[in-house]
PDB file of C-alpha atoms in Angstrom:
ATOM      1  CA  MET A   1      80.322-107.393 -33.464  1.00 64.00           C
ATOM      2  CA  THR A   2      83.344-105.645 -33.172  1.00 75.00           C
ATOM      3  CA  LYS A   3      82.944-103.041 -29.958  1.00 87.00           C
ATOM      4  CA  LYS A   4      85.356 -99.134 -30.594  1.00 93.00           C
ATOM      5  CA  PRO A   5      87.931 -98.614 -29.014  1.00 95.00           C
ATOM      6  CA  LEU A   6      87.239 -97.325 -25.234  1.00 96.00           C
ATOM      7  CA  VAL A   7      88.703 -93.775 -23.757  1.00 98.00           C
ATOM      8  CA  ILE A   8      88.395 -92.729 -20.343  1.00 98.00           C
ATOM      9  CA  PHE A   9      87.976 -89.649 -18.973  1.00 98.00           C
ATOM     10  CA  ASP A  10      88.238 -87.711 -15.744  1.00 97.00           C
ATOM     11  CA  GLY A  11      85.974 -84.692 -14.284  1.00 96.00           C
ATOM     12  CA  ASP A  12      87.623 -82.214 -11.984  1.00 94.00           C
ATOM     13  CA  ASP A  13      90.530 -80.328 -13.575  1.00 93.00           C
ATOM     14  CA  THR A  14      90.264 -82.658 -16.924  1.00 96.00           C
ATOM     15  CA  LEU A  15      87.224 -81.510 -18.138  1.00 97.00           C
ATOM     16  CA  TRP A  16      86.276 -79.097 -16.101  1.00 96.00           C
ATOM     17  CA  VAL A  17      88.147 -76.108 -13.543  1.00 94.00           C
ATOM     18  CA  THR A  18      88.464 -77.167 -10.139  1.00 93.00           C
ATOM     19  CA  GLN A  19      91.458 -76.104  -8.740  1.00 91.00           C
ATOM     20  CA  PRO A  20      91.178 -72.971  -8.642  1.00 92.00           C
ATOM     21  CA  LEU A  21      88.308 -72.412  -6.733  1.00 95.00           C
ATOM     22  CA  TYR A  22      90.254 -74.940  -3.920  1.00 94.00           C
ATOM     23  CA  ASN A  23      93.043 -71.468  -4.118  1.00 94.00           C
ATOM     24  CA  GLU A  24      90.643 -68.847  -4.632  1.00 97.00           C
ATOM     25  CA  ALA A  25      88.772 -70.722  -0.972  1.00 97.00           C
ATOM     26  CA  LYS A  26      92.723 -70.967   0.238  1.00 97.00           C
ATOM     27  CA  THR A  27      93.361 -66.887  -0.671  1.00 97.00           C
ATOM     28  CA  ASP A  28      90.639 -65.825   1.674  1.00 98.00           C
ATOM     29  CA  MET A  29      90.904 -68.372   4.448  1.00 98.00           C
ATOM     30  CA  GLN A  30      94.959 -66.465   4.549  1.00 98.00           C
ATOM     31  CA  ALA A  31      93.539 -63.270   4.570  1.00 98.00           C
ATOM     32  CA  MET A  32      91.306 -64.396   7.173  1.00 97.00           C
ATOM     33  CA  VAL A  33      93.552 -65.644   9.556  1.00 97.00           C
ATOM     34  CA  GLU A  34      96.142 -62.505   9.264  1.00 97.00           C
ATOM     35  CA  SER A  35      93.149 -60.369   9.324  1.00 96.00           C
ATOM     36  CA  VAL A  36      93.818 -61.909  13.434  1.00 95.00           C
ATOM     37  CA  GLY A  37      97.684 -61.507  13.837  1.00 94.00           C
ATOM     38  CA  PHE A  38      98.919 -64.933  12.533  1.00 96.00           C
ATOM     39  CA  ASP A  39     101.302 -65.450   8.942  1.00 96.00           C
ATOM     40  CA  PRO A  40      98.784 -66.385   5.680  1.00 97.00           C
ATOM     41  CA  GLU A  41     101.797 -69.845   4.731  1.00 97.00           C
ATOM     42  CA  ILE A  42     101.831 -70.928   7.975  1.00 97.00           C
ATOM     43  CA  TYR A  43      98.328 -70.854   7.937  1.00 97.00           C
ATOM     44  CA  LEU A  44      98.114 -72.652   3.879  1.00 96.00           C
ATOM     45  CA  SER A  45     101.671 -74.784   4.672  1.00 95.00           C
ATOM     46  CA  GLU A  46      99.487 -76.912   7.190  1.00 96.00           C
ATOM     47  CA  LEU A  47      96.100 -76.322   5.734  1.00 96.00           C
ATOM     48  CA  GLU A  48      98.163 -78.654   2.785  1.00 93.00           C
ATOM     49  CA  ARG A  49      99.554 -81.189   4.819  1.00 93.00           C
ATOM     50  CA  LEU A  50      96.617 -81.833   6.321  1.00 95.00           C
ATOM     51  CA  ASP A  51      94.909 -82.556   3.030  1.00 93.00           C
ATOM     52  CA  VAL A  52      96.880 -84.151   1.909  1.00 89.00           C
ATOM     53  CA  GLU A  53      97.504 -86.173   5.227  1.00 92.00           C
ATOM     54  CA  ARG A  54      94.189 -86.345   5.674  1.00 92.00           C
ATOM     55  CA  VAL A  55      93.053 -88.831   3.115  1.00 87.00           C
ATOM     56  CA  LYS A  56      94.424 -91.578   4.608  1.00 87.00           C
ATOM     57  CA  GLY A  57      91.628 -91.289   6.892  1.00 87.00           C
ATOM     58  CA  LEU A  58      88.242 -89.376   4.967  1.00 87.00           C
ATOM     59  CA  GLY A  59      89.459 -90.153   0.996  1.00 81.00           C
ATOM     60  CA  PHE A  60      88.025 -87.339  -1.016  1.00 83.00           C
ATOM     61  CA  LYS A  61      84.649 -86.828   1.444  1.00 88.00           C
ATOM     62  CA  ARG A  62      83.297 -83.076   0.845  1.00 90.00           C
ATOM     63  CA  GLU A  63      84.290 -83.035   4.772  1.00 93.00           C
ATOM     64  CA  ARG A  64      88.048 -83.766   3.957  1.00 93.00           C
ATOM     65  CA  PHE A  65      89.069 -80.479   2.329  1.00 95.00           C
ATOM     66  CA  PRO A  66      86.530 -78.216   5.360  1.00 96.00           C
ATOM     67  CA  GLY A  67      87.736 -80.118   8.591  1.00 97.00           C
ATOM     68  CA  SER A  68      91.309 -79.668   7.101  1.00 97.00           C
ATOM     69  CA  ALA A  69      91.195 -76.219   6.935  1.00 97.00           C
ATOM     70  CA  LEU A  70      89.887 -74.918  10.604  1.00 97.00           C
ATOM     71  CA  ILE A  71      92.184 -77.329  12.403  1.00 97.00           C
ATOM     72  CA  ALA A  72      94.716 -76.365  11.308  1.00 97.00           C
ATOM     73  CA  TYR A  73      93.635 -72.486  11.954  1.00 97.00           C
ATOM     74  CA  GLU A  74      93.158 -74.699  15.426  1.00 97.00           C
ATOM     75  CA  ASP A  75      96.385 -76.438  15.241  1.00 96.00           C
ATOM     76  CA  LEU A  76      98.355 -72.619  14.682  1.00 95.00           C
ATOM     77  CA  CYS A  77      96.180 -71.333  18.061  1.00 96.00           C
ATOM     78  CA  SER A  78      97.261 -74.029  20.257  1.00 95.00           C
ATOM     79  CA  LYS A  79     101.125 -72.836  19.222  1.00 94.00           C
ATOM     80  CA  MET A  80     100.283 -69.118  20.143  1.00 93.00           C
ATOM     81  CA  LYS A  81      98.859 -70.054  22.971  1.00 94.00           C
ATOM     82  CA  ARG A  82      95.900 -68.329  21.701  1.00 94.00           C
ATOM     83  CA  GLU A  83      91.900 -68.456  22.448  1.00 95.00           C
ATOM     84  CA  VAL A  84      89.774 -70.749  19.273  1.00 95.00           C
ATOM     85  CA  ASP A  85      87.529 -67.877  18.050  1.00 96.00           C
ATOM     86  CA  LEU A  86      84.338 -69.758  17.477  1.00 97.00           C
ATOM     87  CA  ASP A  87      83.168 -66.735  15.345  1.00 97.00           C
ATOM     88  CA  LEU A  88      86.121 -67.110  13.061  1.00 97.00           C
ATOM     89  CA  SER A  89      85.733 -71.197  12.680  1.00 97.00           C
ATOM     90  CA  ASP A  90      82.695 -70.140  11.599  1.00 98.00           C
ATOM     91  CA  LYS A  91      83.867 -68.387   8.805  1.00 98.00           C
ATOM     92  CA  ILE A  92      86.769 -70.453   8.032  1.00 98.00           C
ATOM     93  CA  TYR A  93      84.773 -73.723   7.638  1.00 97.00           C
ATOM     94  CA  SER A  94      81.804 -72.043   5.294  1.00 98.00           C
ATOM     95  CA  ARG A  95      84.584 -70.194   3.445  1.00 97.00           C
ATOM     96  CA  ALA A  96      86.040 -73.736   2.412  1.00 97.00           C
ATOM     97  CA  ASN A  97      82.742 -76.003   1.649  1.00 96.00           C
ATOM     98  CA  ALA A  98      81.741 -73.052  -0.507  1.00 96.00           C
ATOM     99  CA  VAL A  99      84.586 -74.439  -2.799  1.00 95.00           C
ATOM    100  CA  PHE A 100      81.219 -77.254  -2.954  1.00 94.00           C
ATOM    101  CA  GLU A 101      78.280 -75.465  -3.875  1.00 92.00           C
ATOM    102  CA  THR A 102      80.085 -72.665  -6.875  1.00 92.00           C
ATOM    103  CA  PRO A 103      79.988 -73.733 -10.704  1.00 92.00           C
ATOM    104  CA  ALA A 104      82.726 -75.773 -11.811  1.00 93.00           C
ATOM    105  CA  PRO A 105      83.051 -73.976 -15.416  1.00 94.00           C
ATOM    106  CA  LEU A 106      84.164 -75.937 -18.143  1.00 96.00           C
ATOM    107  CA  ILE A 107      87.914 -77.023 -19.376  1.00 94.00           C
ATOM    108  CA  ASP A 108      87.739 -75.043 -22.764  1.00 92.00           C
ATOM    109  CA  GLY A 109      86.678 -77.092 -25.783  1.00 94.00           C
ATOM    110  CA  ALA A 110      85.156 -80.259 -23.558  1.00 96.00           C
ATOM    111  CA  ASP A 111      82.314 -80.097 -25.366  1.00 96.00           C
ATOM    112  CA  GLU A 112      83.633 -80.242 -29.354  1.00 96.00           C
ATOM    113  CA  ILE A 113      86.362 -82.596 -28.222  1.00 97.00           C
ATOM    114  CA  LEU A 114      84.298 -85.589 -26.595  1.00 97.00           C
ATOM    115  CA  LYS A 115      81.326 -84.985 -29.983  1.00 96.00           C
ATOM    116  CA  THR A 116      84.664 -85.260 -31.648  1.00 95.00           C
ATOM    117  CA  LEU A 117      85.256 -88.676 -30.817  1.00 96.00           C
ATOM    118  CA  LYS A 118      82.057 -89.552 -29.862  1.00 95.00           C
ATOM    119  CA  SER A 119      82.023 -91.037 -33.397  1.00 92.00           C
ATOM    120  CA  LYS A 120      84.787 -93.188 -33.244  1.00 92.00           C
ATOM    121  CA  PHE A 121      84.696 -94.184 -29.446  1.00 95.00           C
ATOM    122  CA  GLN A 122      83.078 -95.032 -27.344  1.00 97.00           C
ATOM    123  CA  LEU A 123      83.695 -92.699 -23.835  1.00 98.00           C
ATOM    124  CA  ALA A 124      83.031 -92.834 -20.075  1.00 98.00           C
ATOM    125  CA  LEU A 125      83.681 -90.494 -17.572  1.00 98.00           C
ATOM    126  CA  LEU A 126      85.152 -91.521 -15.011  1.00 98.00           C
ATOM    127  CA  THR A 127      85.266 -89.561 -11.229  1.00 96.00           C
ATOM    128  CA  LYS A 128      85.949 -89.807  -7.865  1.00 92.00           C
ATOM    129  CA  GLY A 129      84.982 -88.005  -4.730  1.00 89.00           C
ATOM    130  CA  ALA A 130      81.490 -87.764  -2.748  1.00 89.00           C
ATOM    131  CA  PRO A 131      78.199 -88.233  -4.597  1.00 92.00           C
ATOM    132  CA  SER A 132      77.041 -85.722  -3.042  1.00 91.00           C
ATOM    133  CA  VAL A 133      79.563 -83.217  -4.981  1.00 92.00           C
ATOM    134  CA  GLN A 134      80.341 -85.143  -8.166  1.00 94.00           C
ATOM    135  CA  THR A 135      76.876 -85.620  -9.192  1.00 95.00           C
ATOM    136  CA  PRO A 136      76.049 -82.001  -9.279  1.00 94.00           C
ATOM    137  CA  ARG A 137      78.515 -81.654 -11.064  1.00 94.00           C
ATOM    138  CA  ILE A 138      78.173 -83.534 -13.891  1.00 96.00           C
ATOM    139  CA  ALA A 139      74.853 -82.486 -13.811  1.00 95.00           C
ATOM    140  CA  VAL A 140      75.728 -78.759 -14.339  1.00 94.00           C
ATOM    141  CA  SER A 141      78.299 -79.792 -16.550  1.00 95.00           C
ATOM    142  CA  GLY A 142      75.907 -80.508 -19.333  1.00 96.00           C
ATOM    143  CA  LEU A 143      78.438 -83.215 -20.811  1.00 97.00           C
ATOM    144  CA  ALA A 144      76.968 -86.435 -19.666  1.00 97.00           C
ATOM    145  CA  SER A 145      74.388 -87.200 -22.317  1.00 97.00           C
ATOM    146  CA  LEU A 146      77.730 -87.034 -24.380  1.00 98.00           C
ATOM    147  CA  PHE A 147      79.683 -90.406 -22.940  1.00 98.00           C
ATOM    148  CA  ASP A 148      78.289 -93.962 -23.154  1.00 97.00           C
ATOM    149  CA  SER A 149      78.571 -94.466 -18.774  1.00 98.00           C
ATOM    150  CA  VAL A 150      79.339 -91.940 -15.414  1.00 98.00           C
ATOM    151  CA  HIS A 151      80.692 -93.356 -12.431  1.00 97.00           C
ATOM    152  CA  VAL A 152      80.871 -91.841  -9.591  1.00 96.00           C
ATOM    153  CA  VAL A 153      83.794 -93.861  -7.075  1.00 95.00           C
ATOM    154  CA  GLU A 154      85.504 -93.194  -3.589  1.00 89.00           C
ATOM    155  CA  ASP A 155      88.655 -93.345  -5.636  1.00 88.00           C
ATOM    156  CA  LYS A 156      90.439 -94.937  -8.948  1.00 93.00           C
ATOM    157  CA  THR A 157      91.851 -97.955  -7.550  1.00 94.00           C
ATOM    158  CA  GLU A 158      92.845-100.120 -10.919  1.00 96.00           C
ATOM    159  CA  LYS A 159      89.683-102.002 -10.347  1.00 97.00           C
ATOM    160  CA  SER A 160      88.056 -99.249 -10.972  1.00 97.00           C
ATOM    161  CA  TYR A 161      89.194 -99.515 -13.994  1.00 97.00           C
ATOM    162  CA  ALA A 162      89.522-102.926 -15.020  1.00 98.00           C
ATOM    163  CA  ASP A 163      85.453-102.925 -14.256  1.00 98.00           C
ATOM    164  CA  VAL A 164      84.789-100.264 -16.152  1.00 98.00           C
ATOM    165  CA  ILE A 165      87.156-101.813 -18.845  1.00 97.00           C
ATOM    166  CA  LYS A 166      84.988-105.102 -18.733  1.00 97.00           C
ATOM    167  CA  GLN A 167      81.745-103.750 -18.946  1.00 97.00           C
ATOM    168  CA  HIS A 168      82.372-101.858 -22.527  1.00 97.00           C
ATOM    169  CA  GLU A 169      83.517-105.112 -23.790  1.00 96.00           C
ATOM    170  CA  VAL A 170      86.835-103.778 -24.622  1.00 95.00           C
ATOM    171  CA  LYS A 171      90.556-104.964 -23.799  1.00 94.00           C
ATOM    172  CA  GLY A 172      93.005-102.431 -22.014  1.00 94.00           C
ATOM    173  CA  GLU A 173      95.172-101.898 -25.173  1.00 92.00           C
ATOM    174  CA  GLN A 174      92.240-100.859 -26.822  1.00 94.00           C
ATOM    175  CA  THR A 175      91.785 -98.601 -23.544  1.00 96.00           C
ATOM    176  CA  CYS A 176      93.147 -94.551 -23.327  1.00 97.00           C
ATOM    177  CA  SER A 177      92.546 -92.627 -19.926  1.00 97.00           C
ATOM    178  CA  ILE A 178      92.960 -88.967 -19.732  1.00 97.00           C
ATOM    179  CA  GLY A 179      92.381 -87.105 -16.485  1.00 95.00           C
ATOM    180  CA  ASN A 180      95.593 -84.931 -14.518  1.00 91.00           C
ATOM    181  CA  SER A 181      96.754 -86.973 -11.833  1.00 90.00           C
ATOM    182  CA  VAL A 182      98.735 -89.425 -12.279  1.00 88.00           C
ATOM    183  CA  PRO A 183      98.304 -91.449  -9.650  1.00 87.00           C
ATOM    184  CA  SER A 184      94.715 -91.998  -9.514  1.00 90.00           C
ATOM    185  CA  ASP A 185      93.899 -91.177 -13.797  1.00 93.00           C
ATOM    186  CA  ILE A 186      97.313 -92.559 -15.043  1.00 92.00           C
ATOM    187  CA  LEU A 187      98.530 -95.507 -12.947  1.00 91.00           C
ATOM    188  CA  PRO A 188      95.867 -97.395 -12.409  1.00 94.00           C
ATOM    189  CA  ALA A 189      94.951 -97.565 -15.751  1.00 95.00           C
ATOM    190  CA  LEU A 190      98.691 -98.382 -17.031  1.00 94.00           C
ATOM    191  CA  ALA A 191      98.108-101.009 -14.769  1.00 93.00           C
ATOM    192  CA  CYS A 192      95.117-102.850 -17.033  1.00 95.00           C
ATOM    193  CA  GLY A 193      97.099-102.522 -20.217  1.00 94.00           C
ATOM    194  CA  ALA A 194      95.469 -99.279 -20.801  1.00 95.00           C
ATOM    195  CA  TYR A 195      97.211 -96.069 -22.294  1.00 94.00           C
ATOM    196  CA  GLY A 196      96.997 -92.941 -20.850  1.00 94.00           C
ATOM    197  CA  LEU A 197      97.306 -88.869 -21.513  1.00 95.00           C
ATOM    198  CA  TRP A 198      98.372 -87.226 -18.339  1.00 92.00           C
ATOM    199  CA  LEU A 199      97.399 -84.288 -18.499  1.00 91.00           C
ATOM    200  CA  ASP A 200     100.202 -82.360 -16.732  1.00 88.00           C
ATOM    201  CA  VAL A 201      97.752 -79.477 -15.674  1.00 82.00           C
ATOM    202  CA  LEU A 202      97.293 -77.417 -11.510  1.00 70.00           C
ATOM    203  CA  SER A 203      96.484 -79.744  -9.744  1.00 67.00           C
ATOM    204  CA  TRP A 204      96.945 -79.904  -5.985  1.00 62.00           C
ATOM    205  CA  ASN A 205      99.135 -81.821  -3.831  1.00 63.00           C
ATOM    206  CA  TYR A 206      97.663 -85.197  -3.043  1.00 62.00           C
ATOM    207  CA  ASP A 207      97.723 -85.531  -7.040  1.00 62.00           C
ATOM    208  CA  ARG A 208     101.852 -84.519  -6.994  1.00 61.00           C
ATOM    209  CA  ARG A 209     103.119 -86.904  -4.683  1.00 57.00           C
ATOM    210  CA  THR A 210     103.396 -89.229  -7.617  1.00 56.00           C
ATOM    211  CA  GLU A 211     105.912 -88.567 -10.557  1.00 58.00           C
ATOM    212  CA  LEU A 212     104.972 -90.222 -13.857  1.00 54.00           C
ATOM    213  CA  LYS A 213     107.654 -92.180 -15.185  1.00 64.00           C
ATOM    214  CA  LEU A 214     106.469 -92.163 -19.339  1.00 60.00           C
ATOM    215  CA  ASN A 215     107.158 -95.702 -20.858  1.00 68.00           C
ATOM    216  CA  ASP A 216     105.780 -96.536 -24.332  1.00 70.00           C
ATOM    217  CA  ASN A 217     102.571 -96.303 -22.744  1.00 87.00           C
ATOM    218  CA  ALA A 218     102.671 -93.115 -21.239  1.00 89.00           C
ATOM    219  CA  ILE A 219     101.839 -89.479 -22.644  1.00 90.00           C
ATOM    220  CA  ARG A 220     102.193 -86.292 -20.538  1.00 89.00           C
ATOM    221  CA  ILE A 221     100.133 -83.438 -22.683  1.00 92.00           C
ATOM    222  CA  GLU A 222      99.899 -79.738 -21.693  1.00 91.00           C
ATOM    223  CA  SER A 223      95.829 -78.803 -23.188  1.00 94.00           C
ATOM    224  CA  LEU A 224      92.941 -80.806 -23.993  1.00 94.00           C
ATOM    225  CA  ARG A 225      93.365 -80.017 -27.599  1.00 95.00           C
ATOM    226  CA  GLU A 226      95.375 -82.090 -27.348  1.00 95.00           C
ATOM    227  CA  VAL A 227      93.716 -85.965 -27.298  1.00 96.00           C
ATOM    228  CA  PRO A 228      91.849 -86.288 -30.234  1.00 94.00           C
ATOM    229  CA  GLU A 229      94.498 -87.142 -32.154  1.00 93.00           C
ATOM    230  CA  LEU A 230      96.956 -88.172 -30.493  1.00 93.00           C
ATOM    231  CA  VAL A 231      94.200 -90.817 -28.487  1.00 92.00           C
ATOM    232  CA  SER A 232      93.194 -91.659 -32.231  1.00 90.00           C
ATOM    233  CA  LYS A 233      97.157 -92.438 -32.639  1.00 86.00           C
ATOM    234  CA  MET A 234      97.796 -94.967 -29.711  1.00 85.00           C
ATOM    235  CA  LEU A 235      94.418 -96.742 -30.209  1.00 85.00           C
ATOM    236  CA  ILE A 236      94.899 -97.199 -33.836  1.00 71.00           C
ATOM    237  CA  ASP A 237      99.062 -97.648 -34.108  1.00 59.00           C
ATOM    238  CA  PHE A 238     101.106 -96.287 -30.459  1.00 48.00           C
ATOM    239  CA  LYS A 239     104.301 -97.078 -33.005  1.00 43.00           C
ATOM    240  CA  LEU A 240     103.350 -93.928 -34.884  1.00 43.00           C
ATOM    241  CA  LEU A 241     104.600 -91.395 -31.548  1.00 43.00           C
ATOM    242  CA  VAL A 242     107.591 -93.571 -30.655  1.00 42.00           C
ATOM    243  CA  GLU A 243     108.685 -92.688 -34.533  1.00 43.00           C
ATOM    244  CA  ASN A 244     107.479 -89.443 -34.661  1.00 44.00           C
ATOM    245  CA  ASP A 245     109.158 -88.141 -31.100  1.00 45.00           C
ATOM    246  CA  LEU A 246     105.832 -87.514 -29.330  1.00 41.00           C
ATOM    247  CA  SER A 247     106.678 -89.306 -26.533  1.00 39.00           C
ATOM    248  CA  LEU A 248     107.631 -86.481 -24.254  1.00 34.00           C
TER     249      LEU A 248
END
């Protein structure tokens, strides 16, 4: 029996919104350090630099972001030769950690789009991060039942995609990956011979570190609502996109 083509979705900032939660936390923490005389923009710059840098050692563990927020404050104190305020340290860490306790709202139309695709395609959710964060987010989203398989991984690699593709018994060219991160959602999928739809929306600096060089297998989109029509064309006859100049 021939298997239906496979569509792999990312979770964070593809199906549900998380980046604004981080941005709101950063704004609040900037206000905290400003209240004790520090430059909030310098603090933000240091926090964002540290958070990307610390991916090398901590990956996408829950404690990375709160830890980066705290270290950024302590570094400012050291540079300004000031004592660390332990009460403020606790407040900064708690505010950063609250990002993971706050419900992430669904992207507009996410459930409707998945229901539309489900009749024609196999659907897989492949999301990265700490299971203690991602599992509750998946549950709260109410989308789990729409997927044929759900996968939470520490990081997304070519092997991550190859494993999902193999599980669904299809080939790379019968697969399309959709997500907002070029290095995590698009490049590893392309390496497996799959197609990619890059959702070019708000994302953090780590995801912006690689510029997507669009080729015949990848398309930039600005809205999840573009997915049903495009993914159908990609997995049925990709030449239609080239002929209609849809590969931006």
